[in-house]
XYZ file of C-alpha atoms in Angstrom:
661
model
C 108.120 110.707 59.327
C 110.672 113.032 61.136
C 109.719 116.641 61.389
C 112.546 119.157 62.011
C 112.286 122.213 63.674
C 115.040 124.924 64.478
C 114.903 128.317 65.886
C 118.097 129.042 64.344
C 116.873 128.728 60.788
C 117.225 131.196 58.130
C 113.372 131.607 57.827
C 110.267 129.425 58.149
C 110.493 126.046 56.222
C 108.577 122.754 55.568
C 109.833 120.679 58.627
C 112.313 118.751 56.384
C 115.958 118.625 57.647
C 117.208 121.282 54.870
C 114.191 123.399 55.767
C 113.247 123.121 59.310
C 110.243 124.672 60.958
C 111.245 127.884 62.981
C 108.194 126.930 65.718
C 107.269 123.891 67.228
C 103.550 124.965 66.976
C 103.842 124.603 63.360
C 105.239 120.858 63.599
C 102.629 120.041 66.097
C 99.836 121.229 63.614
C 101.033 118.417 61.128
C 102.347 115.552 63.460
C 100.593 112.361 62.648
C 100.932 109.014 64.796
C 104.189 107.637 64.322
C 106.020 110.885 63.603
C 109.138 112.318 65.546
C 109.272 116.132 65.952
C 113.266 116.829 66.301
C 113.819 120.353 68.092
C 117.121 121.681 67.789
C 118.489 123.693 70.708
C 117.055 127.479 71.077
C 114.475 129.352 72.721
C 110.810 128.981 71.416
C 108.666 131.739 72.950
C 105.391 130.164 71.585
C 102.294 128.022 73.235
C 102.439 124.658 71.629
C 98.864 123.346 70.986
C 99.132 119.518 69.601
C 96.581 119.369 66.983
C 96.488 115.312 66.996
C 96.843 112.298 68.901
C 99.026 109.514 68.679
C 98.021 105.896 69.150
C 99.159 103.275 71.680
C 101.349 101.275 69.084
C 102.400 104.626 67.112
C 102.972 107.852 69.386
C 103.980 111.127 68.119
C 107.298 112.293 70.196
C 108.603 115.480 70.499
C 112.213 115.471 71.267
C 115.114 117.748 72.155
C 117.980 117.007 69.809
C 120.239 118.004 72.930
C 118.922 117.406 76.478
C 117.196 120.507 77.568
C 118.604 122.530 74.749
C 115.380 123.246 73.387
C 113.714 125.816 75.620
C 109.628 126.576 75.367
C 109.086 129.516 77.405
C 105.612 131.364 78.298
C 108.082 134.682 78.858
C 108.845 137.290 76.778
C 112.143 139.365 77.375
C 111.793 143.368 78.023
C 114.503 145.804 77.218
C 112.633 148.986 77.321
C 112.674 149.676 81.267
C 113.359 153.557 82.281
C 114.409 154.608 85.527
C 111.491 155.608 87.857
C 112.796 156.252 91.270
C 115.540 154.694 93.686
C 116.178 151.018 92.453
C 113.143 150.873 90.848
C 112.512 151.089 86.983
C 109.031 151.058 84.924
C 108.068 149.892 81.568
C 104.791 149.793 79.643
C 103.662 146.867 77.504
C 100.347 147.283 75.066
C 97.861 144.807 75.866
C 97.399 143.510 72.649
C 100.636 141.557 73.608
C 98.551 139.429 75.702
C 95.477 138.610 73.448
C 92.634 137.300 75.336
C 94.421 136.418 78.474
C 96.279 139.069 80.390
C 98.354 137.526 83.197
C 98.385 141.348 84.869
C 94.698 141.502 85.331
C 94.020 137.708 86.010
C 94.548 136.702 89.520
C 95.419 133.587 91.270
C 91.903 132.854 93.242
C 89.323 130.221 93.276
C 87.855 127.450 95.243
C 90.164 126.440 98.136
C 92.374 129.478 97.996
C 92.807 130.922 101.349
C 95.410 133.764 100.938
C 93.491 136.887 99.751
C 92.720 137.794 95.892
C 96.198 139.694 95.611
C 98.654 137.971 93.297
C 98.473 137.996 89.551
C 99.182 135.283 87.432
C 101.716 137.004 85.693
C 105.469 137.266 87.046
C 108.631 139.468 86.245
C 111.693 137.207 86.399
C 115.262 138.682 86.615
C 117.997 136.291 85.479
C 115.580 133.191 85.538
C 114.417 133.988 89.200
C 111.111 135.114 89.999
C 110.693 138.300 91.789
C 108.007 139.161 94.176
C 104.664 140.916 93.513
C 104.221 143.949 95.779
C 100.735 145.059 96.729
C 101.522 148.682 96.167
C 103.979 150.868 94.333
C 105.251 152.079 97.994
C 105.811 148.500 99.064
C 107.702 148.199 95.544
C 109.736 151.318 95.999
C 110.934 150.035 99.883
C 111.996 146.609 98.535
C 111.932 145.198 102.286
C 112.145 141.553 102.951
C 109.143 139.461 102.925
C 108.980 137.644 106.343
C 107.147 134.624 105.032
C 109.361 134.031 102.290
C 111.763 130.808 102.589
C 114.431 132.746 100.826
C 114.279 136.046 102.415
C 117.277 137.560 100.590
C 115.480 137.168 97.328
C 112.394 138.629 98.369
C 113.334 142.554 98.258
C 113.353 141.940 94.474
C 109.891 143.528 93.924
C 107.377 144.110 90.972
C 104.152 145.880 90.769
C 101.640 146.528 87.932
C 98.770 148.726 86.982
C 96.735 149.517 84.052
C 96.950 152.706 82.091
C 94.940 153.644 78.826
C 95.268 150.059 77.595
C 98.851 149.085 78.726
C 100.159 147.320 81.452
C 102.623 149.180 83.595
C 105.156 147.199 85.409
C 107.490 148.670 87.906
C 110.456 146.613 89.221
C 112.956 147.009 92.102
C 116.087 145.595 90.727
C 118.074 146.531 93.968
C 120.736 148.751 92.173
C 120.932 146.458 88.748
C 120.236 148.018 85.427
C 117.333 145.493 84.046
C 118.046 146.511 80.568
C 121.646 144.843 80.870
C 120.253 141.698 82.691
C 117.837 139.031 81.367
C 114.267 140.396 82.522
C 111.480 138.558 81.372
C 107.350 138.949 82.153
C 104.968 135.915 81.729
C 102.699 136.529 78.394
C 101.373 133.107 77.900
C 99.400 130.958 80.004
C 100.765 127.715 78.848
C 103.626 126.064 77.122
C 102.860 122.636 75.948
C 99.259 121.420 76.496
C 96.416 120.689 74.049
C 93.406 123.114 73.933
C 91.072 120.289 73.310
C 90.828 116.965 75.259
C 91.434 113.595 74.199
C 94.774 114.191 72.329
C 96.472 111.231 73.853
C 99.551 109.113 73.343
C 102.330 111.798 73.036
C 105.770 111.915 74.377
C 107.737 115.137 75.273
C 111.352 114.405 75.734
C 114.255 116.574 76.812
C 112.877 120.022 76.926
C 113.300 122.855 79.273
C 109.730 124.134 80.077
C 109.517 127.262 81.817
C 108.066 130.627 82.698
C 104.107 130.361 82.306
C 101.088 132.361 83.939
C 99.100 129.353 84.987
C 95.998 129.578 86.949
C 95.017 128.374 90.304
C 94.205 124.704 89.764
C 91.694 123.107 92.422
C 89.774 120.110 91.917
C 86.424 121.185 90.765
C 87.708 123.787 88.133
C 89.820 123.219 84.750
C 93.619 122.685 85.717
C 96.223 123.932 83.632
C 100.104 123.478 84.026
C 102.822 124.798 81.834
C 102.556 121.097 80.218
C 99.810 118.430 80.446
C 97.871 116.226 78.332
C 94.591 117.807 79.192
C 92.162 114.815 79.841
C 93.787 112.452 77.542
C 95.527 108.995 77.689
C 99.108 107.743 77.795
C 101.199 110.770 77.655
C 104.918 110.316 78.564
C 106.768 113.657 80.045
C 110.591 112.352 80.616
C 113.896 114.096 81.065
C 112.670 117.754 81.161
C 113.391 120.601 83.492
C 110.211 122.218 84.630
C 110.305 125.505 86.645
C 109.042 128.739 87.370
C 105.381 128.230 86.838
C 103.106 130.832 88.763
C 101.137 127.957 89.852
C 101.471 124.158 88.478
C 104.197 123.085 86.663
C 102.712 119.526 85.285
C 98.921 119.209 85.231
C 97.635 115.806 84.808
C 94.246 116.917 85.907
C 90.752 117.873 84.839
C 89.163 119.106 81.981
C 86.950 122.500 82.005
C 83.366 121.846 83.060
C 81.421 125.289 82.828
C 78.844 123.767 85.093
C 81.280 123.124 87.865
C 84.103 125.363 87.392
C 85.274 127.323 90.765
C 81.668 126.838 91.926
C 81.639 127.895 95.199
C 83.700 130.876 94.235
C 81.597 131.958 91.492
C 78.018 131.063 93.050
C 78.804 131.133 96.838
C 76.388 128.418 97.848
C 77.244 124.749 97.124
C 80.403 123.717 99.291
C 83.335 122.884 97.464
C 83.473 119.662 98.928
C 80.135 118.713 97.534
C 81.476 120.221 94.164
C 84.125 117.735 94.301
C 81.424 114.711 94.927
C 79.809 116.312 91.674
C 82.966 116.292 89.816
C 83.864 112.684 90.200
C 80.083 111.989 89.197
C 80.115 114.389 86.251
C 83.405 113.149 85.152
C 82.466 109.616 84.311
C 79.567 111.165 82.201
C 82.696 112.903 80.377
C 84.815 110.139 79.715
C 86.637 109.227 83.305
C 87.025 105.760 82.282
C 90.520 103.725 82.345
C 90.088 103.467 78.536
C 90.128 106.978 77.721
C 92.070 109.221 80.311
C 95.137 108.461 82.326
C 97.958 106.103 82.227
C 100.511 108.629 81.915
C 104.096 108.510 82.951
C 106.079 111.294 84.472
C 109.898 110.336 84.571
C 113.355 111.760 85.484
C 112.259 115.299 85.384
C 113.571 118.152 87.217
C 110.597 119.983 88.498
C 111.350 123.023 90.654
C 110.285 126.595 91.847
C 106.708 126.448 90.928
C 104.078 128.206 93.340
C 101.288 125.940 93.325
C 102.646 122.384 92.829
C 105.174 120.555 90.827
C 102.654 118.156 89.647
C 98.800 118.675 90.271
C 95.871 116.742 88.874
C 92.067 115.741 89.428
C 91.140 112.316 88.076
C 93.079 112.844 84.840
C 96.155 111.266 86.289
C 94.593 107.630 86.981
C 96.765 104.687 86.394
C 99.958 106.767 86.127
C 103.432 106.066 86.777
C 105.322 108.969 88.729
C 109.057 107.982 88.755
C 112.847 109.144 89.293
C 111.889 112.756 89.245
C 113.687 115.487 91.295
C 110.781 117.596 92.810
C 111.890 120.643 94.992
C 111.636 124.322 96.118
C 107.906 124.310 95.505
C 105.888 127.233 97.174
C 109.159 128.546 98.778
C 108.042 132.112 97.720
C 104.769 131.753 99.901
C 103.244 134.418 98.140
C 100.047 131.790 97.398
C 98.342 129.742 100.105
C 95.472 127.387 99.689
C 94.731 123.753 99.774
C 96.134 122.747 96.509
C 99.931 123.134 97.297
C 102.486 120.330 97.302
C 105.408 118.900 95.225
C 102.606 116.617 94.070
C 98.985 117.146 94.699
C 96.777 114.832 93.207
C 92.880 114.004 93.812
C 91.565 110.260 93.087
C 95.511 108.980 92.526
C 93.715 105.523 91.684
C 96.492 102.604 90.996
C 99.001 105.788 90.625
C 102.625 104.567 91.717
C 105.140 106.982 93.011
C 108.670 105.639 93.060
C 112.116 106.490 93.797
C 111.523 110.428 93.541
C 113.556 112.746 95.627
C 111.462 115.244 97.215
C 112.363 118.300 99.297
C 112.247 121.893 100.389
C 108.278 121.885 99.547
C 105.738 123.203 101.534
C 104.740 119.413 101.493
C 105.898 116.465 99.591
C 103.017 114.519 98.137
C 99.658 115.083 98.829
C 96.984 112.277 98.221
C 93.661 114.004 98.452
C 90.412 111.879 98.032
C 90.213 108.358 96.733
C 94.010 107.373 97.183
C 92.817 103.986 96.288
C 95.317 101.417 94.820
C 97.887 104.203 95.389
C 101.353 103.188 96.045
C 104.467 105.762 97.431
C 107.542 103.530 97.223
C 111.196 103.968 97.621
C 111.167 107.729 97.342
C 113.417 109.838 99.630
C 111.667 113.096 101.718
C 113.276 115.753 103.604
C 113.382 119.256 104.638
C 109.627 119.605 103.710
C 108.888 122.035 106.462
C 108.964 125.502 106.830
C 112.200 127.088 108.198
C 112.108 128.515 111.621
C 113.362 131.837 110.748
C 109.934 132.314 108.596
C 106.727 133.723 109.656
C 103.576 131.573 108.942
C 101.366 132.557 106.085
C 97.857 133.189 106.791
C 96.102 130.591 104.548
C 99.479 128.802 103.920
C 99.669 124.834 104.190
C 100.780 122.882 106.875
C 103.918 120.997 105.897
C 104.918 117.465 106.055
C 106.598 114.658 103.932
C 103.124 112.803 102.905
C 99.231 113.821 103.618
C 96.754 111.314 102.808
C 93.329 112.938 103.120
C 89.579 111.506 103.164
C 90.601 108.142 101.238
C 89.274 104.427 101.981
C 92.398 103.027 100.947
C 94.277 100.717 100.015
C 96.993 103.274 100.163
C 100.698 101.613 100.616
C 103.574 103.576 101.514
C 106.724 101.482 101.710
C 110.472 101.361 101.380
C 110.583 105.102 101.801
C 113.096 107.861 103.764
C 110.912 110.257 105.848
C 113.327 113.053 107.326
C 111.125 115.830 107.854
C 109.720 116.876 111.240
C 106.158 115.672 110.216
C 106.254 112.314 108.205
C 102.694 111.742 107.511
C 99.312 113.594 107.877
C 96.621 110.929 108.675
C 93.130 112.250 107.890
C 92.192 108.988 106.225
C 91.777 105.407 106.502
C 93.102 102.105 104.711
C 96.787 103.096 104.779
C 99.610 100.405 105.071
C 103.187 101.453 106.043
C 105.873 98.947 105.380
C 109.497 98.996 105.854
C 109.701 102.716 106.091
C 112.267 105.241 107.948
C 110.520 107.641 109.798
C 111.622 110.277 111.627
C 109.008 112.685 111.916
C 105.452 112.464 113.539
C 101.990 111.234 112.160
C 99.526 114.007 112.754
C 95.804 114.621 112.482
C 95.244 111.086 113.395
C 91.355 110.704 113.822
C 90.666 114.268 112.779
C 90.718 116.654 109.889
C 88.047 114.780 107.791
C 84.539 116.022 109.111
C 81.370 114.160 107.935
C 82.919 113.914 104.537
C 81.347 111.290 102.394
C 83.675 110.493 99.733
C 83.842 107.814 97.056
C 85.486 104.418 96.590
C 85.713 102.711 93.403
C 85.650 99.042 91.587
C 89.001 97.984 92.317
C 91.229 99.045 89.265
C 88.548 101.238 87.859
C 87.144 104.496 88.116
C 83.352 103.653 88.167
C 82.324 104.583 91.616
C 81.038 101.726 93.853
C 79.702 103.774 96.904
C 80.246 106.720 99.149
C 81.191 106.682 102.645
C 82.664 109.095 105.616
C 85.816 108.457 107.093
C 85.779 106.196 110.150
C 89.372 106.085 110.724
C 91.734 102.930 111.442
C 91.827 100.264 109.291
C 95.704 100.840 109.090
C 98.744 98.537 108.961
C 102.227 99.060 110.496
C 104.983 96.805 109.831
C 108.656 96.459 109.830
C 108.877 100.331 110.232
C 111.557 102.023 111.881
C 110.537 105.227 114.308
C 112.744 107.663 115.538
C 112.027 111.036 117.428
C 114.549 112.963 115.412
C 112.731 116.429 116.110
C 111.396 118.224 119.013
C 108.127 116.578 120.491
C 106.612 119.345 121.649
C 103.019 120.374 119.813
C 103.235 122.461 116.966
C 100.908 125.416 116.488
C 99.415 125.896 113.042
C 97.244 129.025 111.898
C 93.725 128.285 110.584
C 93.262 128.392 107.077
C 90.766 131.292 106.516
C 89.392 132.033 110.037
C 90.802 132.968 113.457
C 92.390 130.523 115.807
C 95.092 127.778 115.951
C 95.525 124.190 116.193
C 97.947 122.197 118.181
C 99.469 119.355 115.915
C 101.064 116.299 117.405
C 105.085 116.111 116.865
C 105.544 112.969 119.169
C 106.840 110.249 116.756
C 105.266 106.859 116.923
C 102.162 104.532 116.270
C 100.763 105.571 120.158
C 98.554 108.080 118.349
C 96.207 105.297 117.651
C 95.655 104.274 121.338
C 92.130 103.490 121.920
C 91.769 101.778 118.302
C 90.716 98.212 118.502
C 92.527 95.413 117.361
C 90.845 93.277 114.850
C 89.868 90.864 117.356
C 88.066 93.500 119.397
C 86.748 95.044 116.329
C 84.910 91.660 114.834
C 83.544 90.867 118.292
C 81.049 93.587 117.975
C 79.194 91.776 115.404
C 77.005 88.748 115.198
C 79.018 86.654 113.527
C 77.728 83.037 115.135
C 74.059 83.321 114.387
C 71.937 82.597 111.260
C 69.933 85.685 112.123
C 71.933 88.684 112.970
C 70.086 91.567 114.503
C 70.782 94.472 112.188
C 70.243 97.011 114.724
C 73.317 96.052 116.647
C 75.578 96.627 113.744
C 75.139 100.554 113.578
C 77.388 101.354 116.683
C 79.995 99.440 115.283
C 79.908 100.722 111.635
C 80.089 103.887 113.077
C 83.205 103.374 115.028
C 86.952 103.118 114.679
C 88.072 100.581 112.379
C 90.965 98.309 113.778
C 94.821 98.371 113.876
C 97.633 96.058 113.157
C 101.105 96.622 114.303
C 104.106 94.285 114.216
C 107.996 94.250 113.469
C 108.450 98.089 114.464
C 111.279 99.827 116.107
C 110.992 102.672 118.213
C 113.885 104.459 119.189
C 114.937 108.028 120.878
C 111.290 108.583 122.312
C 109.423 107.318 119.631
C 106.354 105.369 121.051
C 104.381 102.347 120.304
C 100.674 101.270 119.937
C 99.435 100.084 123.410
C 98.515 96.937 121.641
C 101.532 96.172 119.829
C 103.699 93.234 120.976
C 106.076 92.015 118.567
C 108.331 95.229 118.523
C 111.797 96.684 119.809
C 112.078 99.578 121.818
C 115.315 101.536 122.827
C 115.231 104.663 124.820
C 118.549 104.304 126.452
C 121.123 104.644 123.430
C 121.577 107.843 121.645
C 120.995 107.891 117.773
C 121.985 110.164 114.801
C 120.074 110.199 111.587
C 121.550 113.025 109.361
C 121.331 113.672 105.481
C 124.780 115.147 104.029
C 125.734 115.838 100.665
C 128.804 114.010 98.961
C 129.532 115.096 95.474
C 125.868 116.551 95.240
C 124.128 113.403 96.107
C 122.473 113.204 99.444
C 123.847 110.411 101.495
C 122.410 108.993 105.001
C 124.809 109.225 108.103
C 123.024 106.930 110.807
C 123.996 104.397 113.544
C 120.786 103.090 113.655
C 121.730 99.730 112.449
C 124.185 99.467 115.304
C 121.085 99.632 117.740
C 118.812 96.736 116.257
C 121.256 94.041 117.507
C 119.307 90.703 116.927
C 116.094 91.962 116.099
C 114.630 90.946 113.121
C 110.794 91.018 111.561
C 108.931 88.440 109.118
C 108.082 88.979 105.687
C 104.870 91.071 104.792
C 103.048 90.352 101.546
C 99.786 91.190 100.149
C 97.912 88.109 102.340
C 99.460 89.698 105.344
C 98.159 93.144 104.726
C 94.598 91.940 103.652
C 91.888 94.078 101.948
C 90.933 97.851 102.563
C 87.541 97.615 104.600
C 85.399 99.783 102.286
C 86.376 98.993 98.748
C 87.286 95.385 99.816
C 90.662 95.809 97.749
C 93.828 94.246 98.431
C 96.674 95.957 98.855
C 98.319 95.004 95.511
C 99.751 95.942 92.466
C 97.742 97.901 89.842
C 97.120 94.743 87.599
C 95.780 93.089 90.750
C 98.835 90.986 91.047
C 100.255 90.199 94.856
C 103.160 92.134 96.505
C 105.865 90.503 98.496
C 107.848 93.200 100.158
C 111.148 91.154 99.443
C 112.969 94.123 97.625
C 114.144 97.291 99.749
C 114.888 101.257 98.712
C 117.364 100.429 96.395
C 115.766 97.150 94.889
C 118.207 94.717 96.680
C 116.855 91.602 97.664
C 115.840 90.906 101.291
C 116.736 87.260 102.750
C 115.880 85.214 105.407
C 117.197 87.743 107.905
C 114.844 90.623 107.591
C 115.909 94.026 108.965
C 112.965 96.507 109.782
C 113.356 99.881 107.910
C 114.196 100.324 104.206
C 117.518 98.754 103.675
C 118.087 95.427 103.381
C 121.529 95.698 105.263
C 123.595 98.035 106.824
C 126.190 98.337 103.836
C 123.213 101.159 102.446
C 124.527 103.433 104.804
C 127.008 106.053 103.683
C 126.036 105.542 100.021
C 124.245 107.929 97.662
C 120.290 107.516 98.226
C 119.415 108.919 94.899
């Protein structure tokens, strides 16, 4: 059945073509498996709460009849502003507008939040652009540049709020503009399109603009909301949408509400947040965290931007998902929020999740795979400018920047055929990673550190059931057929500690040399009594508590990049000048480089699942989510690699000068 919705309808109808509903939420109450909800262009100021699930064979589809023409917004327009002083105007909103959730009394705060309890989940928007929250009316009146902002010229637009006699009072510094003659909106609703109950699966949301919701901080041991998301269900498709201006997360593929483990440390101040993440994994299995019930979502061809925690976030609920062909950019650029859940994509337990063909740039960091990146594959993506601009001040509690962060996992985590152009390519506080056929222009940081004694789970291959827990030994890493370029300065980078005084000095020297001191496989295996029928278990302890081996072959090191001390089959060129620049032609990113002039006749060997072998702790191959082997005979574009294999992400030099996305 087709159900019709039109904001321009003369009056409320019954969902037929002649008498459409005026609200999407009315259609969401009656849609059943196999139904298609067709939404006409217009602005829909509502929270859509789908009541019913589809099935694998009969999905429920919500479709904007004009691409991006149907706008679901969590905001309301305000036209009652009065002059206050200077450039500042004031308005009052009765708190009954907000119901049980007032974004202007609710703070962004919780576990793993480091920047101080000072920002509300509400926001004021001037012509679709978020204004900056002032900490006082005086600061709002001054309207000065916020030094941490990545866009300082926008940071002079301030707002401030306080409560008076059952009303939310809002002040706005509009820098000389009359807010009653502009489009000025405020967050009113927490979410835009998300079931209030779990288990509402097999829904497709296609072609909508989704914007301006007062989402909350979403750490791993808490309920994780977003402007849109499946809320602990299975089989959603979110496609061809424009998703922007979430206070925290754009899309949530995350965790359900568990009252006994919700912001546990913030609320009770006792058990560590890390321990509560372990609890969340085990409790999740009790609450249905199984392949048959949760995950297997698709997020594709979406434009996700200007969200201040993450473009896509999720703890556990995003397992077995496919995230492809998305443009994710300008995430956390306001630098009002700081904490350990911020990235273009931030997912915990991304078991068998594939991230492919995404364009991710101008984010505090690109993709953050935190805990249990087991069977995770990051392939054919373009990363650039995921770094703090040099003119900005570091936010105390703000996150470090890099293209990819893989943290406290046991692998197998596969990173192949990517273009990594930011000054830090990969934060490596993990083990069991394979990097194959990448162009790497930034440093590999945090190697051998950043994990502490954190015992993290590993799982039965291609399942969620926990197989065991183990701390991170580091190593068990593979590097094949990559090109490493020292594009950025090699001086160490100073990073402020998250929530305490002090700094860290991070490596910015490019290459695999940061594994110097790690054993080869032959050195590592020699520690064990392999040639006796009665091995001495007491001799195993030192070997089982030390670094795991590393494999390197077929890599290229240019312009000062350095190789691992045990690598033998590689190309080193420190003599010829190299250029690696990303330009824009007709709105498309294009790579300009002379790298392929420097390769000469250097060639590398084909890599496949058998070459990479198994990650040590889960004893799982670097393979596809369905358990089939991978042969790396396709390049960044999907072109075939023949018998003469070049290192790096391209099968041939013809890729240079063409659009990368």
